[in-house]
CSV table of C-alpha atoms and ligand atoms in Angstrom, one decimal:
chain,number,residue,atom,x,y,z
A,35,MET,CA,-88.9,-71.9,-166.9
A,36,LYS,CA,-85.9,-69.3,-167.3
A,37,ILE,CA,-83.1,-71.8,-166.3
A,38,ALA,CA,-79.2,-69.5,-165.3
A,39,ILE,CA,-76.0,-71.4,-166.4
A,40,GLY,CA,-72.6,-71.4,-165.5
A,41,ALA,CA,-69.5,-73.7,-165.2
A,42,ASP,CA,-66.2,-73.5,-164.5
A,43,HIS,CA,-63.1,-75.6,-167.6
A,44,GLY,CA,-64.0,-79.6,-166.0
A,45,GLY,CA,-68.1,-79.0,-166.7
A,46,TYR,CA,-67.3,-76.8,-169.5
A,47,SER,CA,-67.5,-79.7,-171.8
A,48,LEU,CA,-70.8,-80.8,-170.2
A,49,LYS,CA,-72.5,-77.0,-170.2
A,50,GLN,CA,-71.7,-76.8,-174.1
A,51,VAL,CA,-74.5,-79.9,-174.0
A,52,VAL,CA,-76.9,-78.9,-171.0
A,53,VAL,CA,-77.4,-75.3,-173.6
A,54,PRO,CA,-79.8,-76.9,-175.6
A,55,TYR,CA,-81.1,-79.7,-174.4
A,56,LEU,CA,-82.5,-77.4,-172.3
A,57,GLU,CA,-83.3,-75.0,-175.0
A,58,SER,CA,-85.1,-78.2,-176.6
A,59,LEU,CA,-87.6,-78.9,-173.8
A,60,GLY,CA,-88.5,-75.0,-173.9
A,61,HIS,CA,-86.8,-73.9,-171.7
A,62,GLU,CA,-84.9,-69.7,-171.6
A,63,VAL,CA,-81.0,-70.3,-170.4
A,64,GLU,CA,-79.1,-67.6,-169.0
A,65,ASP,CA,-75.8,-68.7,-169.8
A,66,VAL,CA,-73.4,-67.4,-167.0
A,67,GLY,CA,-69.6,-68.7,-169.1
A,68,CYS,CA,-67.9,-69.8,-169.0
A,69,GLU,CA,-66.4,-69.9,-172.3
A,70,CYS,CA,-63.9,-72.1,-173.3
A,71,ASP,CA,-62.5,-74.8,-171.2
A,72,GLN,CA,-58.7,-72.5,-169.7
A,73,SER,CA,-58.6,-72.2,-166.9
A,74,VAL,CA,-60.8,-71.3,-164.8
A,75,ASP,CA,-62.5,-70.3,-161.0
A,76,TYR,CA,-66.3,-72.5,-160.2
A,77,PRO,CA,-66.8,-69.5,-157.9
A,78,ASP,CA,-67.0,-67.3,-160.1
A,79,TYR,CA,-69.4,-68.9,-162.1
A,80,ALA,CA,-71.0,-69.6,-158.9
A,81,LEU,CA,-72.2,-66.2,-157.6
A,82,PRO,CA,-73.8,-65.0,-161.1
A,83,VAL,CA,-75.8,-68.4,-161.2
A,84,CYS,CA,-76.9,-67.5,-157.2
A,85,ASP,CA,-77.5,-64.3,-157.5
A,86,LEU,CA,-79.9,-65.5,-160.8
A,87,VAL,CA,-81.7,-68.0,-159.0
A,88,ALA,CA,-81.4,-65.3,-155.6
A,89,SER,CA,-83.0,-62.3,-156.2
A,90,GLY,CA,-85.9,-64.2,-158.8
A,91,LYS,CA,-84.4,-63.3,-162.0
A,92,ALA,CA,-84.1,-67.1,-163.0
A,93,GLU,CA,-85.6,-69.8,-161.6
A,94,ARG,CA,-83.5,-72.6,-161.3
A,95,GLY,CA,-79.5,-72.7,-161.4
A,96,ILE,CA,-77.7,-75.4,-162.8
A,97,LEU,CA,-73.6,-74.5,-162.1
A,98,ILE,CA,-70.8,-78.0,-163.0
A,99,CYS,CA,-67.4,-78.1,-162.4
A,100,GLY,CA,-64.8,-81.1,-162.6
A,101,THR,CA,-67.2,-83.0,-159.1
A,102,GLY,CA,-69.5,-80.7,-158.9
A,103,ILE,CA,-68.4,-79.7,-155.8
A,104,GLY,CA,-66.6,-76.9,-154.8
A,105,MET,CA,-69.8,-75.6,-157.6
A,106,SER,CA,-71.8,-76.5,-154.8
A,107,ILE,CA,-70.0,-76.1,-152.0
A,108,ALA,CA,-69.6,-71.8,-153.4
A,109,ALA,CA,-73.1,-72.2,-154.3
A,110,ASN,CA,-74.8,-73.4,-151.0
A,111,LYS,CA,-72.8,-69.7,-149.6
A,112,VAL,CA,-75.1,-67.3,-150.5
A,113,ARG,CA,-78.5,-66.7,-148.4
A,114,GLY,CA,-81.9,-68.2,-150.8
A,115,ILE,CA,-80.0,-70.8,-152.4
A,116,ARG,CA,-80.7,-74.7,-151.8
A,117,CYS,CA,-77.9,-76.3,-154.4
A,118,ALA,CA,-77.8,-80.2,-154.3
A,119,LEU,CA,-74.9,-82.0,-155.6
A,120,VAL,CA,-76.1,-84.8,-157.8
A,121,HIS,CA,-75.1,-87.8,-159.9
A,122,ASP,CA,-77.9,-89.8,-159.9
A,123,LEU,CA,-81.6,-90.0,-160.7
A,124,PHE,CA,-83.0,-91.0,-157.7
A,125,SER,CA,-81.6,-87.9,-155.6
A,126,ALA,CA,-82.4,-85.2,-158.0
A,127,GLN,CA,-86.2,-86.9,-157.5
A,128,ALA,CA,-85.9,-86.1,-154.0
A,129,THR,CA,-84.4,-83.5,-153.5
A,130,ARG,CA,-86.9,-82.1,-155.6
A,131,ASP,CA,-89.6,-83.9,-153.3
A,132,HIS,CA,-87.8,-82.8,-149.9
A,133,ASN,CA,-85.4,-79.9,-150.8
A,134,ASP,CA,-87.2,-77.7,-152.7
A,135,THR,CA,-83.9,-77.3,-154.5
A,136,ASN,CA,-83.2,-73.9,-156.7
A,137,VAL,CA,-80.0,-74.8,-158.0
A,138,LEU,CA,-78.6,-78.3,-159.4
A,139,ALA,CA,-75.0,-78.6,-159.5
A,140,MET,CA,-73.3,-82.1,-161.3
A,141,GLY,CA,-69.2,-83.0,-162.0
A,142,GLU,CA,-68.2,-84.0,-165.9
A,143,ARG,CA,-64.9,-85.9,-164.3
A,144,VAL,CA,-68.1,-87.7,-162.4
A,145,ILE,CA,-71.5,-88.9,-164.8
A,146,GLY,CA,-71.9,-89.0,-168.5
A,147,PRO,CA,-74.1,-86.4,-170.4
A,148,GLY,CA,-77.3,-88.6,-171.0
A,149,VAL,CA,-77.3,-89.4,-167.0
A,150,ALA,CA,-76.9,-85.3,-166.6
A,151,GLN,CA,-80.0,-84.9,-169.3
A,152,GLU,CA,-82.1,-87.0,-167.1
A,153,ILE,CA,-80.6,-85.7,-163.6
A,154,ILE,CA,-81.7,-82.6,-165.5
A,155,ARG,CA,-85.0,-83.7,-166.6
A,156,ILE,CA,-86.1,-85.2,-164.0
A,157,TRP,CA,-84.7,-82.1,-161.3
A,158,LEU,CA,-87.3,-79.6,-163.7
A,159,GLU,CA,-90.7,-82.0,-163.1
A,160,THR,CA,-89.9,-82.2,-160.2
A,161,PRO,CA,-92.2,-80.1,-157.7
A,162,PHE,CA,-92.0,-79.3,-153.6
A,163,SER,CA,-94.3,-82.1,-151.9
A,164,ARG,CA,-94.7,-78.8,-149.5
A,165,GLY,CA,-94.9,-81.7,-146.8
A,166,GLU,CA,-95.5,-80.4,-143.3
A,167,ARG,CA,-92.5,-82.0,-142.4
A,168,HIS,CA,-89.7,-80.2,-144.6
A,169,VAL,CA,-91.1,-77.1,-144.9
A,170,GLY,CA,-90.2,-77.1,-141.0
A,171,ARG,CA,-86.9,-78.8,-141.6
A,172,LEU,CA,-86.3,-75.8,-144.4
A,173,ASN,CA,-87.7,-73.1,-142.6
A,174,LYS,CA,-85.4,-74.2,-139.6
A,175,VAL,CA,-82.1,-74.4,-142.2
A,176,LYS,CA,-83.0,-71.0,-142.8
A,177,GLN,CA,-82.5,-70.1,-139.6
A,178,ILE,CA,-79.2,-71.4,-139.5
A,179,GLU,CA,-79.0,-69.0,-142.2
A,180,GLU,CA,-80.2,-66.0,-140.8
A,181,ASN,CA,-78.6,-66.6,-137.3
A,182,ASP,CA,-75.4,-66.8,-139.1
A,183,SER,CA,-75.5,-63.7,-140.8
A,184,ALA,CA,-77.3,-61.9,-137.7
A,185,ARG,CA,-73.3,-62.9,-136.0
A,186,SER,CA,-71.1,-62.1,-139.0
B,447,RB5,C1,-60.9,-77.5,-161.9
B,447,RB5,O1,-60.1,-79.4,-161.8
B,447,RB5,C2,-62.2,-78.6,-160.6
B,447,RB5,O2,-61.5,-78.3,-159.4
B,447,RB5,C3,-62.5,-77.9,-159.8
B,447,RB5,O3,-63.6,-78.3,-161.1
B,447,RB5,C4,-64.7,-78.5,-159.0
B,447,RB5,O4,-64.2,-80.2,-159.5
B,447,RB5,C5,-63.7,-78.2,-158.3
B,447,RB5,O5,-64.2,-78.3,-157.4
């Protein structure tokens, strides 16, 4: 899989662990930064990752900041992005199965690298169930996106 990844200074150290982990699983990684732990703004890294995913240039995206919250808020503003903030293994599985999420957000200040790697492994391996009720709900979410852009 081609996976885009980005982090701010609060997620930089975890990103440096996650990139080689993804490569060890055989994935192609596009790392949009940041490049060090100097203070930066998370939307500047959320957007390029989400653009790669929304345009189909990457199949999935991973975003890391201190809490994962800022990244997930920013990501879900991008048309076509379904981003889940995940810090436990159950949610990693459920958000693929039920929500077909294409971007994963995590907080380096919330979980350690071992849990983060296991979340990523499960999130990448779990398919969308394609269950009728889940597809219907996602269509309703898409409708919100479309109605909202028609309003502005
Ligand atoms: C940076 O201090 C921190 O606010 C950021 O990494 C993130 O947690 C925002 O949601």
